[in-house]
Coordinates of C-alpha atoms in Angstrom, one line a residue:
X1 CA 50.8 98.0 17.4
X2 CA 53.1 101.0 18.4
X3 CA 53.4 102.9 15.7
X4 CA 50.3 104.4 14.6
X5 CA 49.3 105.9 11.0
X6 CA 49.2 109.9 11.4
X7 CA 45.8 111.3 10.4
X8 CA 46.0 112.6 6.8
X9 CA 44.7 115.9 6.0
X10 CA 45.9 115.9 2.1
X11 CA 44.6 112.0 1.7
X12 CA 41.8 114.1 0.1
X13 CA 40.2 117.0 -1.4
X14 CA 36.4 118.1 -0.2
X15 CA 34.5 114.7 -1.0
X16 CA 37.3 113.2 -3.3
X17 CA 39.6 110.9 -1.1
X18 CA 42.7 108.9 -2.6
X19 CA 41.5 104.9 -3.5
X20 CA 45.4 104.5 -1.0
X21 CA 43.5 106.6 1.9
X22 CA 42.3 104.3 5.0
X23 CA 39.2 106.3 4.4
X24 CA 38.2 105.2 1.0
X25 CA 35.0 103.1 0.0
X26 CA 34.4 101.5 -2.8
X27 CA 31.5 101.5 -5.0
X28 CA 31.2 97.6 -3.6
X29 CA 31.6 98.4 -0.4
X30 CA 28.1 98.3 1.8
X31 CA 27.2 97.2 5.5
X32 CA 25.9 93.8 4.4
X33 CA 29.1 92.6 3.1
X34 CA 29.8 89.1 4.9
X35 CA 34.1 89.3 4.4
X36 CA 34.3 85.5 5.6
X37 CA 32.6 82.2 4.3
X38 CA 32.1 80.7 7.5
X39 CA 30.5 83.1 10.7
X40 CA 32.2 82.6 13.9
X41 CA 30.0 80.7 16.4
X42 CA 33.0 80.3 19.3
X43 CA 35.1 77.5 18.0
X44 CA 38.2 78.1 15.6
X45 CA 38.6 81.9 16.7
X46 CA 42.1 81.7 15.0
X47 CA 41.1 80.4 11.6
X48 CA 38.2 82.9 11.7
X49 CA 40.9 85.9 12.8
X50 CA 43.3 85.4 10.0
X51 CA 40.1 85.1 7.8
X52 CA 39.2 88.5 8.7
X53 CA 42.9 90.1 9.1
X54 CA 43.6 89.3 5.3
X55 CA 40.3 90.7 4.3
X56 CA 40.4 93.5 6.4
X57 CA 43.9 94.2 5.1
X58 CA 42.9 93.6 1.5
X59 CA 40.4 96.8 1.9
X60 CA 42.9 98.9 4.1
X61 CA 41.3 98.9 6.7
X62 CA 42.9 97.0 9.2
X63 CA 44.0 100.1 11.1
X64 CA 40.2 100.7 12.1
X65 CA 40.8 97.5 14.1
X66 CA 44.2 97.1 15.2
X67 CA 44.2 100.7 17.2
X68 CA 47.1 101.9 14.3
X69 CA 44.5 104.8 13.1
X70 CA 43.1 106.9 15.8
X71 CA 40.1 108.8 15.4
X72 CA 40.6 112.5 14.6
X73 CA 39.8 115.4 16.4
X74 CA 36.5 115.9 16.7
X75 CA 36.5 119.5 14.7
X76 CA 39.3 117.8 11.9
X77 CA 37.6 117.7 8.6
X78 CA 38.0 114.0 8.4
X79 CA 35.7 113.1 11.5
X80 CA 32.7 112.4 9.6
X81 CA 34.9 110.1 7.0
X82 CA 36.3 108.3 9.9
X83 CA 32.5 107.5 11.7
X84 CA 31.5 106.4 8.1
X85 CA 34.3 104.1 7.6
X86 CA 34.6 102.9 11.1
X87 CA 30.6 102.5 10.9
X88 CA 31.3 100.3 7.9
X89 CA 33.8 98.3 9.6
X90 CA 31.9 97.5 12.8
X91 CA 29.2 96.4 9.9
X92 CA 31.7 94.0 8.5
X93 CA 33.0 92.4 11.8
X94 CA 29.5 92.1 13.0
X95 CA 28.3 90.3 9.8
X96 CA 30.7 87.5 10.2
X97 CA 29.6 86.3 13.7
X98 CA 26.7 84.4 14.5
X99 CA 23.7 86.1 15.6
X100 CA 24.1 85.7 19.5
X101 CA 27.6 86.8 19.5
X102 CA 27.0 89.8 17.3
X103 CA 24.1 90.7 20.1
X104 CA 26.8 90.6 22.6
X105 CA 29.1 93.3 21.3
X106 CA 26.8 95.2 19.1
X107 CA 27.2 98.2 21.5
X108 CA 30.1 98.6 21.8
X109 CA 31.0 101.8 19.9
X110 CA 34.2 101.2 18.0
X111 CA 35.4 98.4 15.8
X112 CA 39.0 98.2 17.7
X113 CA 36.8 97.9 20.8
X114 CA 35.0 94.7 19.5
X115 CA 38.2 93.4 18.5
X116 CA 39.6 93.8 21.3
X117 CA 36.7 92.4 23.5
X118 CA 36.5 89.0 20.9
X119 CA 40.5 88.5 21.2
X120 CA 40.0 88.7 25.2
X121 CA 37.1 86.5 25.2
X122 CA 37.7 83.6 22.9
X123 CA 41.8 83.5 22.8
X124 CA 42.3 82.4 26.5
X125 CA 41.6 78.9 25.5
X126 CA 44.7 79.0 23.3
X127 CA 47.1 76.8 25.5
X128 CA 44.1 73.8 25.1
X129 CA 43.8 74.7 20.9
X130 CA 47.5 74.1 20.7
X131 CA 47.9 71.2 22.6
X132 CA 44.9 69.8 20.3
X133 CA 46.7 70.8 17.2
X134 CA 50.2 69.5 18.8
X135 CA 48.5 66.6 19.7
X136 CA 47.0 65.8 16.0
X137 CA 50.1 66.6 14.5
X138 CA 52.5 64.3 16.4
X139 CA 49.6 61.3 15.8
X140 CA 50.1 61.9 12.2
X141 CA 50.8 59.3 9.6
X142 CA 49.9 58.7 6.0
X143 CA 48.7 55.0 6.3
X144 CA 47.2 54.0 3.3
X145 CA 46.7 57.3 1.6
X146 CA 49.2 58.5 -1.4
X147 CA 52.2 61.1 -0.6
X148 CA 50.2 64.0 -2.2
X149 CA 47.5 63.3 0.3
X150 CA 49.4 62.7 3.2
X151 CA 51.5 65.7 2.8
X152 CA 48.5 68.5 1.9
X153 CA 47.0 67.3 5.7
X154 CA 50.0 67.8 7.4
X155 CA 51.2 71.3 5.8
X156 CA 47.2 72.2 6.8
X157 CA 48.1 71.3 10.3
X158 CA 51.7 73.1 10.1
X159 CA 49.8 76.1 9.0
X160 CA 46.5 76.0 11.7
X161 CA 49.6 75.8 14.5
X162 CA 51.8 78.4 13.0
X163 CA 48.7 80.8 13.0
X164 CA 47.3 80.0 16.8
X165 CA 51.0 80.2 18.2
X166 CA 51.6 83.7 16.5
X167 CA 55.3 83.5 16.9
X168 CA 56.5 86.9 16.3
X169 CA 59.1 87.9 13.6
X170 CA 62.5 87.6 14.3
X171 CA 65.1 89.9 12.9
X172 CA 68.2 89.0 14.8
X173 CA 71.4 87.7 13.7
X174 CA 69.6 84.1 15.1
X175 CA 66.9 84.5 12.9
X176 CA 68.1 82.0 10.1
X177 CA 69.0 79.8 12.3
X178 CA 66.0 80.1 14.0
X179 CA 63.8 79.1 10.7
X180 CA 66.1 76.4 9.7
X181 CA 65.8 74.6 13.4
X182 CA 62.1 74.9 12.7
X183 CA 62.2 73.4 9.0
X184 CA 64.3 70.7 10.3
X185 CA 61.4 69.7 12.9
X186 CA 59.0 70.0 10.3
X187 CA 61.0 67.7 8.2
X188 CA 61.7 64.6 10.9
X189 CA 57.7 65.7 11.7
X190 CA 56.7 64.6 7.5
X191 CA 59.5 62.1 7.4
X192 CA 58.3 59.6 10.7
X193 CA 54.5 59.9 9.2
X194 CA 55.2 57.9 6.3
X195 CA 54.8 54.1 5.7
X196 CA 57.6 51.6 5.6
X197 CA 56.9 51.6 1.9
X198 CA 59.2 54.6 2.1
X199 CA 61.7 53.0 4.1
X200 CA 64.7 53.4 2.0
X201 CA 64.3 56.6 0.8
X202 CA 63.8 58.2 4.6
X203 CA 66.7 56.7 5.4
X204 CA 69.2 57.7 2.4
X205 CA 66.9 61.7 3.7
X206 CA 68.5 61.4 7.1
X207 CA 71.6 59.8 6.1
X208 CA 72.3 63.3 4.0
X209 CA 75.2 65.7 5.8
X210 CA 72.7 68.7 5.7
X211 CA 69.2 68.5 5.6
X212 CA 67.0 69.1 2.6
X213 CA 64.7 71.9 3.0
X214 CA 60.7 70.6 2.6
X215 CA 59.7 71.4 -0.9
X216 CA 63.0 69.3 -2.3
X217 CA 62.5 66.1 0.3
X218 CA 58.6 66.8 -1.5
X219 CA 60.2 66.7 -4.9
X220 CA 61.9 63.9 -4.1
X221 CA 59.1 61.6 -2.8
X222 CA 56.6 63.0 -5.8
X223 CA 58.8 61.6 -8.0
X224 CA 59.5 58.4 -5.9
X225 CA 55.9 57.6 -6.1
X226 CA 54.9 58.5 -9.4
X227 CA 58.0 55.7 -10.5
X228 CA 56.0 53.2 -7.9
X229 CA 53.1 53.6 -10.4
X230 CA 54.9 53.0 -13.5
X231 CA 56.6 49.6 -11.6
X232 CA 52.9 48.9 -10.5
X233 CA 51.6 48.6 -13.7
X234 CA 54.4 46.5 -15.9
X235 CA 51.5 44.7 -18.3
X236 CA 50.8 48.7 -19.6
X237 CA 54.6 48.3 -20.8
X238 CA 54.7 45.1 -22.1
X239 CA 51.7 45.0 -23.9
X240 CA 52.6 48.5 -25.8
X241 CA 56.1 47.1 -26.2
X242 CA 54.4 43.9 -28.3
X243 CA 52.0 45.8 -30.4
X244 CA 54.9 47.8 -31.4
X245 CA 57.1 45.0 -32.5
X246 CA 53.9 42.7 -33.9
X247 CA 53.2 46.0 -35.7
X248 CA 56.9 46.5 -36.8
X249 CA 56.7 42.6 -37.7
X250 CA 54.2 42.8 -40.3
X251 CA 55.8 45.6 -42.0
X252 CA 58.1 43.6 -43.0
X253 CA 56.1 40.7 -44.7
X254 CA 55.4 40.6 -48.2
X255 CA 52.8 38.6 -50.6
X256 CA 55.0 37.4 -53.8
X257 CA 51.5 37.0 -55.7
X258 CA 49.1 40.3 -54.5
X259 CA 52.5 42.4 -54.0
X260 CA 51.1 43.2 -50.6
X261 CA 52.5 44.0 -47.2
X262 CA 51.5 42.5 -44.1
X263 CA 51.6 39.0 -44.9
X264 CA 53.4 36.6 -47.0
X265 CA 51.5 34.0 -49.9
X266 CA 51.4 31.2 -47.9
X267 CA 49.3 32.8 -45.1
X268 CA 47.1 35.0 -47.8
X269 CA 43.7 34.3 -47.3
X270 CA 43.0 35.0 -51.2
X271 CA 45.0 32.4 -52.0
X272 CA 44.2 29.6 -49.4
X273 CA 41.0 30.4 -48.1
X274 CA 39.9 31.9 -44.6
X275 CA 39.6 30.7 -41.4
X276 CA 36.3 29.1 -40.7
X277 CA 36.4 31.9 -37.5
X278 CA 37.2 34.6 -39.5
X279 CA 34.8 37.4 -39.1
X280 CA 33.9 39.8 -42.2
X281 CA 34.0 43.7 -41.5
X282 CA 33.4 44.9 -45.4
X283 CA 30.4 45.1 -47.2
X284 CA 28.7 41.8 -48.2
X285 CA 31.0 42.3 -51.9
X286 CA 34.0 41.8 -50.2
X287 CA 32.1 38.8 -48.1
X288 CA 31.4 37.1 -52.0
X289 CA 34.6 38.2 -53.2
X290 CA 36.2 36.0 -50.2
X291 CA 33.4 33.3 -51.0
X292 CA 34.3 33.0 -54.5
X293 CA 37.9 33.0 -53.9
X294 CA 37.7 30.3 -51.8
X295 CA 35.8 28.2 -54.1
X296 CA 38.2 28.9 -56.9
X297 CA 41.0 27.9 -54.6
X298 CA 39.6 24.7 -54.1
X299 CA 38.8 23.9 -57.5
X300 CA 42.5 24.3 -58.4

């Protein structure tokens, strides 16, 4: 970076320095603190940078590696604080590689010097990573997987390419156009992975004036496929729809002699017996009770 962050005389007082000071460390804060999950063993040195960027940035201390805080004067009062913390640092970097590369830079005195060295050494195959990535993102397509699925791989893969190309910010007067060009690729790029199943709906997408951004074309086919699996399932509608109205039914039916709901005298199984199938839940009482009304029924 250019602009570097001025040495600060008043970021403390004796052994008390500000928790906002690069040169602060936390109780937590130790030497065998692994910032990343996954050590870097030569492959994915852009997933593993932006790993340890947002970590290193999350502790303020970024500027130990990016060359924005330069070492003091060797008689300033805040040399020893800047050999502990850029100690700690070198500590942090060297903890997320794997043992052989961490042997190879071990000596090297400062951490901006091992980041520099680790940039130089595994970022010159970045022209082959992004024609990989290109390549995996242009061969695409959602196949039998649902939308949700289909769409989380893809924004990965937009995200992985966005990273290893490190397009810098834009603050032009192009700049909006700029981001809307690249939504509009990314758009055609979702829109030619899906199925045929989605047919219709791609084509009323590109038959729009303007362009949706992502997140409403991903509203859009969300709720297209979530009304797929109501269609998909008709019987789940049907059959609630018919215990409603057999329920609704029966509410209505009245026994002229019990003054009972739910059926009517001539179906009342008290009054003309019950089926020879019919299978007793109650307690054996009830089961006599049924017996002896059957018995009576006949004798009439």
């Amino acid at each position: 970076m250019s602009n570097s962050i001025p040495n600060q005389p008043n970021a403390f007082n004796g052994s008390n320095i500000e928790i906002s000071s690069p040169y602060y460390l936390g109780s937590s804060d130790n030497p065998s603190t692994i910032l990343v999950s996954k050590l870097f063993d030569g492959t994915g040195f852009a997933a593993w940078k932006r790993s340890m960027t947002l970590a290193l940035s999350a502790k303020n201390k970024l500027c130990f590696v990016d060359g924005s805080l330069n070492p003091p004067e060797a008689n300033s009062d805040l040399i020893h604080s800047w050999n502990r913390v850029s100690s700690m640092v070198i500590s942090w970097i060297l903890n997320s590689l794997n043992k052989e590369i961490a042997e190879s830079v071990l000596f090297l005195q400062t951490a901006k010097e091992i980041w520099s060295e680790l940039r130089e050494r595994y970022s010159q195959s970045n022209g082959a990573l992004v024609y990989q990535v290109q390549k995996q993102l242009y061969s695409i397509n959602q196949g039998s997987e649902d939308f949700s699925s289909y769409y989380t791989k893809i924004k990965k893969i937009w995200d992985e390419l966005k990273m290893i190309q490190e397009v810098p910010a834009c603050t032009c007067e192009s700049a909006a156009a700029l981001n809307k060009f690249m939504e509009e690729q990314r758009l055609i790029q979702l829109l030619m992975g899906l199925n045929d199943s989605y047919k219709a709906i791609r084509g009323q997408i590109l038959m729009m004036n303007q362009l949706p951004n992502i997140a409403t074309v991903h509203s859009l086919l969300i709720h297209e496929e979530r009304q797929r699996e109501i269609s998909s399932n008709p019987n789940i509608v049907t059959e609630a729809m018919a215990m409603q109205v057999n329920h609704s039914s029966k509410r209505n039916l009245s026994c002229s002699h019990y003054k009972k709901t739910g059926h009517v005298r001539s179906t009342c199984y008290m009054l003309n017996g019950f089926p020879a199938d019919f299978k007793f839940t109650k307690s054996k009482k009830v089961d006599s009770m049924a017996n002896n009304t059957i018995d009576a029924t006949s004798e009439q």
